Coordinates of C-alpha atoms in Angstrom, one line a residue:
Chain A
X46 CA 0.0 0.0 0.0
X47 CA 1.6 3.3 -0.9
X48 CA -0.5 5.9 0.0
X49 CA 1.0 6.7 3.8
X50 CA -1.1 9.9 3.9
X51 CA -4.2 7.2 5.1
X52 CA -1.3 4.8 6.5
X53 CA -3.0 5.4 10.4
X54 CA -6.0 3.5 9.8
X55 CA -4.4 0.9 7.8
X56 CA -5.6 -1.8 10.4
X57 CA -9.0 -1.1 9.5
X58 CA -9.2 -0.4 5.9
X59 CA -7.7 -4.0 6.1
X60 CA -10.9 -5.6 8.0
X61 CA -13.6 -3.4 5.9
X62 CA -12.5 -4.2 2.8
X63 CA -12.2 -7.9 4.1
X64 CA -15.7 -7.7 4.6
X65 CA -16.7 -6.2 2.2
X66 CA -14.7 -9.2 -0.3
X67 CA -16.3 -11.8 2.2
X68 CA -20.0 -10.0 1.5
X69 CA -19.9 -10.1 -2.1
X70 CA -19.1 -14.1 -1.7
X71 CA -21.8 -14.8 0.5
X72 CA -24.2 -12.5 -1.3
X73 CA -23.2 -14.7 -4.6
X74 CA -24.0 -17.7 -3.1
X75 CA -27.3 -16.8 -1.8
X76 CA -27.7 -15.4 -5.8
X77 CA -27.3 -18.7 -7.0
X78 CA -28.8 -20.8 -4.4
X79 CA -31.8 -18.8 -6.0
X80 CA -31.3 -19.8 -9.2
X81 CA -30.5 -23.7 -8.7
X82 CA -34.1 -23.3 -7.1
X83 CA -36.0 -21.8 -10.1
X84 CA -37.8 -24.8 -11.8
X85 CA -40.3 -25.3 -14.8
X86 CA -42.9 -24.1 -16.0
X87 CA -41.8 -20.7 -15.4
X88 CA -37.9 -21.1 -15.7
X89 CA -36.3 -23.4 -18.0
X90 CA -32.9 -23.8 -18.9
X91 CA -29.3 -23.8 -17.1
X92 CA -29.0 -22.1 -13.5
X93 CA -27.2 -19.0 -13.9
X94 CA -24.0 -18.4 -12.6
X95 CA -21.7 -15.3 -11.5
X96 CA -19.0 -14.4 -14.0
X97 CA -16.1 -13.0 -11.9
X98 CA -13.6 -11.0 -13.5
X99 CA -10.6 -9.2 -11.4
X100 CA -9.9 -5.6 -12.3
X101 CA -7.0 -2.8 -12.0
X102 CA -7.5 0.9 -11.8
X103 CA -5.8 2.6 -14.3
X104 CA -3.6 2.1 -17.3
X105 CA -1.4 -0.5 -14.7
X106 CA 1.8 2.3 -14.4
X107 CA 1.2 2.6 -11.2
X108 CA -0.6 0.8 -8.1
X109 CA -4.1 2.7 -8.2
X110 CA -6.1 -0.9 -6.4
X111 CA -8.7 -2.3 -8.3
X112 CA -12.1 -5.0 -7.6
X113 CA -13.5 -8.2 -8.7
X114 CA -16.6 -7.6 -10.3
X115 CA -19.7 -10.3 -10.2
X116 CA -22.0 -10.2 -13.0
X117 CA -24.8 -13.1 -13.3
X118 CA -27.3 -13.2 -16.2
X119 CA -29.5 -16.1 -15.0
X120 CA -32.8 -17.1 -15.4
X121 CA -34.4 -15.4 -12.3
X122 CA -31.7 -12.6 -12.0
X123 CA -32.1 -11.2 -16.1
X124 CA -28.9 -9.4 -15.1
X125 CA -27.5 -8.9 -11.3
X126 CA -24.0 -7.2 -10.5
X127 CA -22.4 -7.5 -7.3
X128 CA -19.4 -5.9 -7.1
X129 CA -16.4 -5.8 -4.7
X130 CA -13.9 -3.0 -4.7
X131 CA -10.4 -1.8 -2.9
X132 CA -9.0 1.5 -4.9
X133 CA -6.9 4.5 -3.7
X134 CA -5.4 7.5 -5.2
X135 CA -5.4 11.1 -5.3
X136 CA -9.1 13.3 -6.0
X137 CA -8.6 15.9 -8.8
X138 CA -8.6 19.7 -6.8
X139 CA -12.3 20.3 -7.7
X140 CA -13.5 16.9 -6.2
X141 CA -11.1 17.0 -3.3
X142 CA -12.7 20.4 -2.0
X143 CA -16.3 18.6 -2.0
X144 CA -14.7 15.7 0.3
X145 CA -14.0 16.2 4.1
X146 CA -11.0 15.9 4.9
X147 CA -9.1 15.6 1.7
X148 CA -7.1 19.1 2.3
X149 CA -5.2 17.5 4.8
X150 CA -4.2 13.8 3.4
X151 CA -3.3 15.9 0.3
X152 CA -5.9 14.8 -1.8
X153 CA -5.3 11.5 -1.3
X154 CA -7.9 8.7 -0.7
X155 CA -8.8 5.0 -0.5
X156 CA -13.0 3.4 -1.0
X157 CA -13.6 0.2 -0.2
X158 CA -17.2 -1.2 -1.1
X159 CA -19.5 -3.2 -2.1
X160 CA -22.2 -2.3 -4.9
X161 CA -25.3 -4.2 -6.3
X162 CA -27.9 -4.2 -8.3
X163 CA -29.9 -6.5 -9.2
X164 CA -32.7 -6.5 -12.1
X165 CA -34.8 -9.7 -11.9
X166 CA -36.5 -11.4 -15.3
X167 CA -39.8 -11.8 -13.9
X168 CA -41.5 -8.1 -13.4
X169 CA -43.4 -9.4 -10.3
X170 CA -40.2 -9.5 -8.3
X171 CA -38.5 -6.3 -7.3
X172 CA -35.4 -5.1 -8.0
X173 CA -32.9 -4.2 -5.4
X174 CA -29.6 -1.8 -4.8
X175 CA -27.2 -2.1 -2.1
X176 CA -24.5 -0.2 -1.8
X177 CA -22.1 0.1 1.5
X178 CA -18.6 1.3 1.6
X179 CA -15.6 3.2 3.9
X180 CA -13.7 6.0 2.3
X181 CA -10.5 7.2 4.0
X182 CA -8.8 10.8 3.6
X183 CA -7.7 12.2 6.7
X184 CA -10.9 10.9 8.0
X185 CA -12.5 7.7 8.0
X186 CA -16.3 7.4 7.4
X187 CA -19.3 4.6 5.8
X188 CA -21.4 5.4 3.5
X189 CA -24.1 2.9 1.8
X190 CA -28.0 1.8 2.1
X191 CA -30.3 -0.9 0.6
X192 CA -33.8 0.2 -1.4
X193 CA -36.0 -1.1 -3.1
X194 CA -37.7 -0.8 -6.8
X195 CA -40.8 -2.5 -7.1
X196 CA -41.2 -2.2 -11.1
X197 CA -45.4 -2.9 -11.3
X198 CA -48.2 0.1 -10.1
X199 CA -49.6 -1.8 -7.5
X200 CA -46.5 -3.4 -5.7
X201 CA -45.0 0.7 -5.8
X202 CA -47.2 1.6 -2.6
X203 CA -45.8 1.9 0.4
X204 CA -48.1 -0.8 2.7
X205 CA -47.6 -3.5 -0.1
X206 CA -45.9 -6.2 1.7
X207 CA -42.8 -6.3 0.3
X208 CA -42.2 -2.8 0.7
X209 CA -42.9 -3.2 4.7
X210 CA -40.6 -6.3 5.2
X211 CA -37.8 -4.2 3.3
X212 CA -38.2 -1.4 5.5
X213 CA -38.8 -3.5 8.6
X214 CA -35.0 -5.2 8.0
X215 CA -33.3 -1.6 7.5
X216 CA -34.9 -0.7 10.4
X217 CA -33.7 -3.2 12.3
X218 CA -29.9 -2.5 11.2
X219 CA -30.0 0.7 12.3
X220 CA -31.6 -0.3 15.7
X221 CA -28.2 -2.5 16.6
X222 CA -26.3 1.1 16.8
X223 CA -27.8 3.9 19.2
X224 CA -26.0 6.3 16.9
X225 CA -27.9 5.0 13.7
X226 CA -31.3 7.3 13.0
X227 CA -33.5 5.1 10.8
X228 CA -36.1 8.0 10.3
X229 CA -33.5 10.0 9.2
X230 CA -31.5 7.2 7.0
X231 CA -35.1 6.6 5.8
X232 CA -35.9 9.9 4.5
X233 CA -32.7 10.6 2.8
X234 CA -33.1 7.7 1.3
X235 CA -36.7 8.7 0.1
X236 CA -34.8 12.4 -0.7
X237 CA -32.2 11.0 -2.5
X238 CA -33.6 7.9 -4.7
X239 CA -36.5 10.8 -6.6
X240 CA -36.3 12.1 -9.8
X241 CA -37.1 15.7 -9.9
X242 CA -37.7 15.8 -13.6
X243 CA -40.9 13.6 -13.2
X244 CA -41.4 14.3 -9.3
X245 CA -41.5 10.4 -9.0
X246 CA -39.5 8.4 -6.2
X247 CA -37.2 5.7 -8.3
X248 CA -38.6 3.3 -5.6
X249 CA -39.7 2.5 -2.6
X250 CA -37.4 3.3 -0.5
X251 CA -34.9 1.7 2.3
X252 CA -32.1 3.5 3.9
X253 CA -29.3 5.9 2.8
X254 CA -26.2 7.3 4.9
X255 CA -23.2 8.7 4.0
X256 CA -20.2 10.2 5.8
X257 CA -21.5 8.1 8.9
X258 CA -18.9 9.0 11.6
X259 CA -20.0 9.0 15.1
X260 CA -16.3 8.6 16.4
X261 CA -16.7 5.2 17.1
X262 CA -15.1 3.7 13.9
X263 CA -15.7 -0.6 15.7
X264 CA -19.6 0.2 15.7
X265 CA -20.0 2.1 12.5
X266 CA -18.2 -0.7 11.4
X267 CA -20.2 -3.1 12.7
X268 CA -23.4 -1.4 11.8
X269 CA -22.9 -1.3 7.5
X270 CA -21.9 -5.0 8.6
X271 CA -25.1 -5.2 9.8
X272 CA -26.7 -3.6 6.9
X273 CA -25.3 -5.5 4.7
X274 CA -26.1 -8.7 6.7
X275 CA -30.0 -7.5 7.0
X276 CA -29.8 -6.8 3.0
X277 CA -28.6 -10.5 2.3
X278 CA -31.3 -12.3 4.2
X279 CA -34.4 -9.7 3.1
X280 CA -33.8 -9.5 -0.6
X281 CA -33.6 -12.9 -1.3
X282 CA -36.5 -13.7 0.9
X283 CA -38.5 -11.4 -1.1
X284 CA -36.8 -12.5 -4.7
X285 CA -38.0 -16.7 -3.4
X286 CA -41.6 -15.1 -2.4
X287 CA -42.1 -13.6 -5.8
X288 CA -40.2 -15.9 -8.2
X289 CA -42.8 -18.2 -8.2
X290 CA -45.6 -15.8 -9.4
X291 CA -46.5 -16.6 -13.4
X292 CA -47.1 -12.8 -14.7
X293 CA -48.1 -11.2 -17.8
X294 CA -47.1 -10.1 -21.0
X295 CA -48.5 -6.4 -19.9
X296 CA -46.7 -6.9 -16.8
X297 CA -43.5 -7.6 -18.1
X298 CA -44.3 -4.2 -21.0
X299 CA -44.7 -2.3 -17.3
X300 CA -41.6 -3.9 -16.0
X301 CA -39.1 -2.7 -19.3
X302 CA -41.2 0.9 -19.0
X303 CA -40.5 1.4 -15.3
X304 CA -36.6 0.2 -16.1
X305 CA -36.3 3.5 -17.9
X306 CA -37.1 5.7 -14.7
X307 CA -34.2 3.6 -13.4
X308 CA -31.6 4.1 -16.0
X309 CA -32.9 8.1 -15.8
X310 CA -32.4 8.0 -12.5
X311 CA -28.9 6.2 -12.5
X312 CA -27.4 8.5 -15.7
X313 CA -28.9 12.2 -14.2
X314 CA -28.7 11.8 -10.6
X315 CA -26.5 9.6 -9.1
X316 CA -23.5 10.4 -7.2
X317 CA -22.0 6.9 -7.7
X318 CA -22.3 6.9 -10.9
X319 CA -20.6 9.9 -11.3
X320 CA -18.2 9.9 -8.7
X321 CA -17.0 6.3 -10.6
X322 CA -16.8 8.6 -14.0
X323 CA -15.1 11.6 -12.4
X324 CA -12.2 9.3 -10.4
X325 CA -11.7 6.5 -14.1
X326 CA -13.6 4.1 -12.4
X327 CA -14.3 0.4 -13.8
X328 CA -16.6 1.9 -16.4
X329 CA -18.0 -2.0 -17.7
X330 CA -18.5 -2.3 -12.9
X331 CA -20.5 1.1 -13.1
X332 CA -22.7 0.8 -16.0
X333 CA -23.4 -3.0 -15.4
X334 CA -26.2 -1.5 -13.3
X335 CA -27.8 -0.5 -16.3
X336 CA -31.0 -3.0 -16.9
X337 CA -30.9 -5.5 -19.5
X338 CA -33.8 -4.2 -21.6
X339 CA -35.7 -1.2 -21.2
X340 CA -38.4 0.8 -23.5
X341 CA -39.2 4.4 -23.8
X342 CA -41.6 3.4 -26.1
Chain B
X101 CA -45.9 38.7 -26.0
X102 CA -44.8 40.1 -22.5
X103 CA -42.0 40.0 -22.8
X104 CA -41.0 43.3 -23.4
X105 CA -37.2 43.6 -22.9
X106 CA -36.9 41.2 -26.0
X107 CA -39.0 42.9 -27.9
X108 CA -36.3 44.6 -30.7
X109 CA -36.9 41.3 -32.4
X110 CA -40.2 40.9 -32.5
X111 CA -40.3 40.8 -36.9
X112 CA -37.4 38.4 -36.7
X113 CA -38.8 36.2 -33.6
X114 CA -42.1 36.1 -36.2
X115 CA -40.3 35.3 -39.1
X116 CA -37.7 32.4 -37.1
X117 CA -40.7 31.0 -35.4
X118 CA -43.0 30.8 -38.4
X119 CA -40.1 28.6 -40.4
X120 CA -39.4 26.5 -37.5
X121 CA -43.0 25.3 -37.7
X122 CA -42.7 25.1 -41.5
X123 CA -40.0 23.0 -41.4
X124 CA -41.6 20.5 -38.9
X125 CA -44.7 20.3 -41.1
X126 CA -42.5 19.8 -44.2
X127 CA -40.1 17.2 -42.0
X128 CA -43.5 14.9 -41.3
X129 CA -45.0 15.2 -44.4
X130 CA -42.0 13.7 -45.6
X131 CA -41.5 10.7 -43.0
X132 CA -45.4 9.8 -43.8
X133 CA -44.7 9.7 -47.2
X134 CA -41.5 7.2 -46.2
X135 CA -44.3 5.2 -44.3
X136 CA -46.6 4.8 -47.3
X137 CA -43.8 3.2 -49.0
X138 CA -42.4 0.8 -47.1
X139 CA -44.4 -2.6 -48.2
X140 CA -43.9 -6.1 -47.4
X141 CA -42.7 -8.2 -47.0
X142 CA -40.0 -6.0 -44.9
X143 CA -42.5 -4.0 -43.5
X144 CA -46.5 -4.9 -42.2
X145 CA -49.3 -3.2 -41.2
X146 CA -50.5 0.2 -41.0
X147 CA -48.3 3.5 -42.4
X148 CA -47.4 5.3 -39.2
X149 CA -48.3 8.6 -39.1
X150 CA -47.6 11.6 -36.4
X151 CA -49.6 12.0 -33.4
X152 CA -49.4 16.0 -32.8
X153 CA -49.9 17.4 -29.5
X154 CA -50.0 21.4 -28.5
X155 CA -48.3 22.3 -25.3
X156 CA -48.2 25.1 -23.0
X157 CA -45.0 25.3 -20.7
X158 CA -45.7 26.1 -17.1
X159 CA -48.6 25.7 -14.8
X160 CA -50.9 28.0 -16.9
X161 CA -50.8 30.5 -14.8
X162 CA -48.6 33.0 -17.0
X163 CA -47.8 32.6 -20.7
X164 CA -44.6 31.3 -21.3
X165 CA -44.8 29.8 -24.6
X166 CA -45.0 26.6 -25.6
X167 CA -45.2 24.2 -28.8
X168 CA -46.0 21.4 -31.3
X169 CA -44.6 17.9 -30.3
X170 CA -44.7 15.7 -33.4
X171 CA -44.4 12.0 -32.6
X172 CA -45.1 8.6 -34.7
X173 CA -45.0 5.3 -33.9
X174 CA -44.5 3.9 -37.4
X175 CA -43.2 0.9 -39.5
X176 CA -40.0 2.3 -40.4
X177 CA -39.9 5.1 -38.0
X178 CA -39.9 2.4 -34.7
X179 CA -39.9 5.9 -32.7
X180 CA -39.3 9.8 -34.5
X181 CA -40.1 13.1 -32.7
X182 CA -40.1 16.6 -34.9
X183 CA -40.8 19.0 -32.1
X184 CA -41.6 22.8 -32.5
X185 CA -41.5 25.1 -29.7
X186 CA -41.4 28.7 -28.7
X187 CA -41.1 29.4 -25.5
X188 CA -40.0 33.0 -23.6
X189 CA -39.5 33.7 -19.7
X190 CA -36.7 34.3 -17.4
X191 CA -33.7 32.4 -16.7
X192 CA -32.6 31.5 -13.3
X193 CA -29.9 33.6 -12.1
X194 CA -27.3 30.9 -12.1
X195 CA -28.5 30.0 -15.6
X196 CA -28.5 33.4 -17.0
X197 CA -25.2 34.3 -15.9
X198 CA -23.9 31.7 -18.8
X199 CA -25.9 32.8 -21.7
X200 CA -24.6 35.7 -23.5
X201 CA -26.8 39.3 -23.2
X202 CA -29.0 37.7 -20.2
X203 CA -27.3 40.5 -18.1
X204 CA -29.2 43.2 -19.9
X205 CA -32.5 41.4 -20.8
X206 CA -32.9 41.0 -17.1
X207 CA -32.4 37.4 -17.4
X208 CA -35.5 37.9 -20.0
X209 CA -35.3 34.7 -22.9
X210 CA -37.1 33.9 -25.9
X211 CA -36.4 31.0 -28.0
X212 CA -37.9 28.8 -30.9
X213 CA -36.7 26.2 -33.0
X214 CA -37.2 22.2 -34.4
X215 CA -35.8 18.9 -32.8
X216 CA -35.7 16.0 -34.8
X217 CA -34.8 12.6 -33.9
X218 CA -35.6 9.4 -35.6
X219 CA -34.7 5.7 -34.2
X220 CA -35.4 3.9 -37.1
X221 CA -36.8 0.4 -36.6
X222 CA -34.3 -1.7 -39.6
X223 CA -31.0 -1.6 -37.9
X224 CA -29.6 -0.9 -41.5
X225 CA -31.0 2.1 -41.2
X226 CA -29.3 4.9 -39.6
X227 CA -30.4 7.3 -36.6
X228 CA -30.4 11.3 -37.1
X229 CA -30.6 14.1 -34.9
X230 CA -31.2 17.5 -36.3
X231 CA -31.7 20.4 -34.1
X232 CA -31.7 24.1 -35.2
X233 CA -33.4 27.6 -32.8
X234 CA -33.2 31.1 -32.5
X235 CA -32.2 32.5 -29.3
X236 CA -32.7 36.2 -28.0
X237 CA -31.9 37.9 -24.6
X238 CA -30.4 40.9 -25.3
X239 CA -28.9 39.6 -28.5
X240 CA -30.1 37.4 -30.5
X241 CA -28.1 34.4 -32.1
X242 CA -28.7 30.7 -34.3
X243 CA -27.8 27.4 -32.9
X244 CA -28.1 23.7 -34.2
X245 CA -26.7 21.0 -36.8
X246 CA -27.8 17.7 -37.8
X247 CA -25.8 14.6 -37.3
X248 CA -25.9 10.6 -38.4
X249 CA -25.8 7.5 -35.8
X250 CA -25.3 4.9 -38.0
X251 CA -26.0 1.8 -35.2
X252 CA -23.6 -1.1 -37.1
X253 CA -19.8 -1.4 -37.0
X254 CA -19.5 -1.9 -40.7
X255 CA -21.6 1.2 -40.8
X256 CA -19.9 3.4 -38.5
X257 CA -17.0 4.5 -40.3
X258 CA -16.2 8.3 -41.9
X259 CA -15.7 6.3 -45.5
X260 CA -19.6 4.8 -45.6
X261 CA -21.5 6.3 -48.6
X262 CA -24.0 7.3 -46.0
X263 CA -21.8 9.3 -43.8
X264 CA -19.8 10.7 -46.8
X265 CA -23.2 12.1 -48.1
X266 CA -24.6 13.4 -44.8
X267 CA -21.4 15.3 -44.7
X268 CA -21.3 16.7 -48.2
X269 CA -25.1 18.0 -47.5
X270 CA -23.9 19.6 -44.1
X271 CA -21.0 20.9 -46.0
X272 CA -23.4 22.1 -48.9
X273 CA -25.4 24.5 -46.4
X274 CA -22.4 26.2 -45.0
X275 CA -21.1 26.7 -48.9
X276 CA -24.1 29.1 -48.8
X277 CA -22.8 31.5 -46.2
X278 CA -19.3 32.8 -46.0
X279 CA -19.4 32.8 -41.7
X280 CA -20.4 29.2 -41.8
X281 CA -17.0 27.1 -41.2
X282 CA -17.8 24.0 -42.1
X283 CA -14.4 22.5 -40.9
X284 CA -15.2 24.7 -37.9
X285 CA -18.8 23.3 -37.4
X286 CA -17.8 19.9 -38.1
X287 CA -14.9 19.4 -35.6
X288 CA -17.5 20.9 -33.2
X289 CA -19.9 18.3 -33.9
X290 CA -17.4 15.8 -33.6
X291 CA -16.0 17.1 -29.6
X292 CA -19.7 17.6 -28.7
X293 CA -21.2 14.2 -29.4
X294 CA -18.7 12.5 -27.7
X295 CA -18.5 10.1 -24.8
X296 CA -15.9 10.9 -22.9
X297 CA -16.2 7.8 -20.2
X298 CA -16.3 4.9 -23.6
X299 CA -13.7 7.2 -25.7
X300 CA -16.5 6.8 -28.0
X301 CA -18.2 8.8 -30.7
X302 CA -22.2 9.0 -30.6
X303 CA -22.3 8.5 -34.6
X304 CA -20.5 9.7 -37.0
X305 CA -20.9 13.0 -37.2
X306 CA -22.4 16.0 -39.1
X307 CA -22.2 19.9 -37.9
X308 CA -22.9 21.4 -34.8
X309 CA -22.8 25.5 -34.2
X310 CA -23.6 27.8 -30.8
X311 CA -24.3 31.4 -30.5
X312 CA -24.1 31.7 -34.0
X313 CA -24.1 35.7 -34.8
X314 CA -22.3 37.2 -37.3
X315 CA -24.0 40.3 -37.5
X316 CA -25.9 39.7 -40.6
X317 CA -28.9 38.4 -39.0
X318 CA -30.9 38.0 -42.4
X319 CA -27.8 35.6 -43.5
X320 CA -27.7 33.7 -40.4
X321 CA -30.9 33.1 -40.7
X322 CA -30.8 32.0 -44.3
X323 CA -27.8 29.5 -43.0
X324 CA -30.3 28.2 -40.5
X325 CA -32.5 27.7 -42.8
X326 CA -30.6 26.0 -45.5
X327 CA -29.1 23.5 -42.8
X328 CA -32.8 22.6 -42.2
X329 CA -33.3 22.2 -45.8
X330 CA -30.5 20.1 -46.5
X331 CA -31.2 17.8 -43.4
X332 CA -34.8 17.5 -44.9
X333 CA -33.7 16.7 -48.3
X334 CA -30.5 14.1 -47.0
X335 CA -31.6 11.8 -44.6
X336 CA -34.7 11.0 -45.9
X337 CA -32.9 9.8 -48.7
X338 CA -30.7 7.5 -46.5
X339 CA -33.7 5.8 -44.8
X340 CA -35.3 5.7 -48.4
X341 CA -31.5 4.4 -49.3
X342 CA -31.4 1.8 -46.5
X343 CA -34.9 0.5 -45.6
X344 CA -35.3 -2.2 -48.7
X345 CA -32.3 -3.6 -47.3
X346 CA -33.0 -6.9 -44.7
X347 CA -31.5 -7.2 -41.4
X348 CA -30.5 -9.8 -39.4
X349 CA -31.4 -10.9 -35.9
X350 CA -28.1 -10.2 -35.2
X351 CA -27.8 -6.7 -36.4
X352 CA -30.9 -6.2 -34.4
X353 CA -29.4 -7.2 -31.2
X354 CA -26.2 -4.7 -32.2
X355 CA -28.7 -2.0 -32.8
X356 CA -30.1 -2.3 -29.5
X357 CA -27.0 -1.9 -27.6
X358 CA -25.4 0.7 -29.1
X359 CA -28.6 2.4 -29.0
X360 CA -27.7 2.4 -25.4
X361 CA -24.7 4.4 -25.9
X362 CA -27.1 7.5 -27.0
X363 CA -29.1 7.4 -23.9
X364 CA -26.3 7.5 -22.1
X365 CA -24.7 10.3 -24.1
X366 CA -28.5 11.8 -23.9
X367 CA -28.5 11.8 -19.9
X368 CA -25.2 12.5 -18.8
X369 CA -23.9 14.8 -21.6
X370 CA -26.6 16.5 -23.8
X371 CA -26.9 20.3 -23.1
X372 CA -30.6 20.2 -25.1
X373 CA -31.8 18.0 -22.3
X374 CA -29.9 19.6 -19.2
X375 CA -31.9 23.1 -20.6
X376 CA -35.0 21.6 -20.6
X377 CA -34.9 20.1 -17.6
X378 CA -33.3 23.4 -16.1
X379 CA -36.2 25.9 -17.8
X380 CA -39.2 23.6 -17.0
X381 CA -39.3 21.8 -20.6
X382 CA -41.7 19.7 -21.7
X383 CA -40.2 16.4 -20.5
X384 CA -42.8 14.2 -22.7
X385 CA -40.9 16.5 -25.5
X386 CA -37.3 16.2 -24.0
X387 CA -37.4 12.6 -23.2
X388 CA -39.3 11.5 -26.0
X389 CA -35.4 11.4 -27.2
X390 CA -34.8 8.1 -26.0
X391 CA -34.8 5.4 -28.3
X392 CA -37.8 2.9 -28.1
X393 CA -36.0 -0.4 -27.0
X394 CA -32.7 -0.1 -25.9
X395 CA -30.3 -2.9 -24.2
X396 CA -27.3 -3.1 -21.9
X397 CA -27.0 -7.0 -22.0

């Protein structure tokens, strides 16, 4: 590792991005448990598997870290990304400013995170985003969430029972840590997931934090571990609820229309997105979020 | 019209406006007339033919202009939209601070023109955009081009007869005014409709001009309208050129993913959509930009 500017928390950049390597893993194999399940009439063909590919930041003349990236196109999961990451360098002036404590570690940074996104086949099953991560500068802080995008009318309501067990598992991630507020996770989420061009939310919601740092770095730690853990055992619960519900030919026309709020949202507004383009981020890792089909028709 | 501090132009707003509206009706008479000729067995089913829908920008409780959207659902044309609009009203100070003369109008705007683009259904065929408005604030000015997205490799390439024609028509209307730089205009087309995070040109080019003012104003707007002219003559030509032609399942698939790479040019780059969505556009109008089936497999 050569950036010594964020050498004093090496320790823990260590066990996060462990983590967040040991997530991704258990997250794949709860993918494809999903799809070894998925049976006639309504699925046919081979289970789907994760294609893993390791990636370097950079044009490889100099040590700029780099991922694995998990992409599955399966029979249940149309197209699901779930991808790991460990990258450092130095933030251009412009971003640097925007970024607390980057004056004093000279601009100099390290992320490690985890990112998914996962569009399912059938339009009766939501899709999901999880995203949790630490950045280092001078400072160390998390950042991340889970929500959820329900793609048909009458599943997009908030008492639909999907949408309540979601809610009920973020809920009970932030309740593990006293200095976790879910209402206020909640409704940044709600704030930040919207797109102001068609005053529509993008989903459902879940929870959103970022530059979580209450000073005690083991249980914000231990917190987006529990995030993460809560997002692993609720989404798939809710993909293996809905997987087995035969839908529509309109529903699945809803489903491809609805994707195009997403990719709107994910192209306009979103800071990951952007913060990947802006620092030459894995640009194949970033837009693999994009759904596999979508109509503006 | 209130709008008062504009007002020195009101003969040329007229006169601007009135052609802009010409040249959509001309623009659709022509894509119907490609509709009634496309037979099978290529091509099934009805001609398409425009659906036309007034708008009024705003909440209605002050005129601020408004327009013509032109959009068709045809056999050939899978998706086209040939937009007029005039709007007026005042710029947000943030805005108006980088638009030329918006200091003196009191951040007062007026502005008409056509939009044009066509996602043909035959990937064989290529896609166009064509885009040419007056602008006033305290001064007045043209801006616009037209430009080819050819959506197959073998197609994408500055030495295709389709591309070498769309240029010599481009080149053809600046030949009729001695400001028009064609080289100018061209490399300008070529920096604009560029994606930066692929390293990727959107097609293959054409002409692109800004705050286009020479201080002839009755010659700029003669260039304006020859560029429509020439647009309106050219490209349908090519679809007329192309659309006999069969395509493969194959070239369908291609066509579908690279259409991806002009909504993602569309949402993170185009300065026609970031104005619309910053003035209160349309966004049935702005968005209806995005091609009708898209993939990111």
């Amino acid at each position: 590792m050569t950036d010594t500017e964020t050498a004093g928390f090496t320790g823990r950049k260590a066990q996060a991005s462990a983590w967040f390597r040991a997530l991704q893993e258990e997250i794949i194999g709860r993918f494809e448990a999903i799809e070894d399940a998925a049976v006639p009439p309504l699925y046919r063909g081979e289970a789907g598997r994760f294609d893993l590919k390791a990636w370097r930041r950079g044009d490889g003349s100099e040590d700029l870290g780099g991922g694995r990236m998990g992409l599955m196109r399966g029979k249940v999961f149309e197209k699901v990304g779930v991808h790991f990451s460990e990258v450092h360098g130095t933030f251009s002036e412009a971003f640097a400013a925007q970024i607390p404590g980057a004056d004093k570690s000279g601009g100099r940074f390290w992320a490690s995170g985890i990112s998914l996104i996962a569009h399912p086949l059938n339009p009766r099953v939501p899709a999901a985003h999880m995203n949790t991560r630490m950045l280092v500068t001078s400072e160390a802080w998390f950042g991340g969430g889970g929500d959820l995008t329900p793609l048909l009318a009458y599943q997009r309501d908030q008492d639909f029972v999907d949408t309540v067990d979601f809610h009920a598992a973020m809920k009970a991630a932030c309740d593990t840590h006293p200095g976790a507020d879910y209402a206020h996770m909640k409704e940044h989420c709600e704030t930040y997931f919207h797109l102001p061009h068609r005053s529509e939310p993008r989903g459902t919601g879940g929870i959103f934090y970022d530059r979580f740092n209450t000073g005690d770095w083991e249980a914000d730690f231990a917190f987006t571990q529990e995030v993460g853990r809560k997002f692993a055992d609720i989404y798939p619960g809710l993909v293996r609820r809905r997987m087995i519900e035969p839908w529509s030919e309109a529903e699945r026309e809803a489903q491809l229309i609805q994707r195009g709020r997403y990719v709107e949202y994910n192209l306009l507004y979103d800071r990951g997105t952007t913060f990947g383009l802006k620092t030459g981020g894995n640009i194949e890792s970033i837009l693999s979020s994009m759904p596999p089909v979508v109509k503006w028709p």
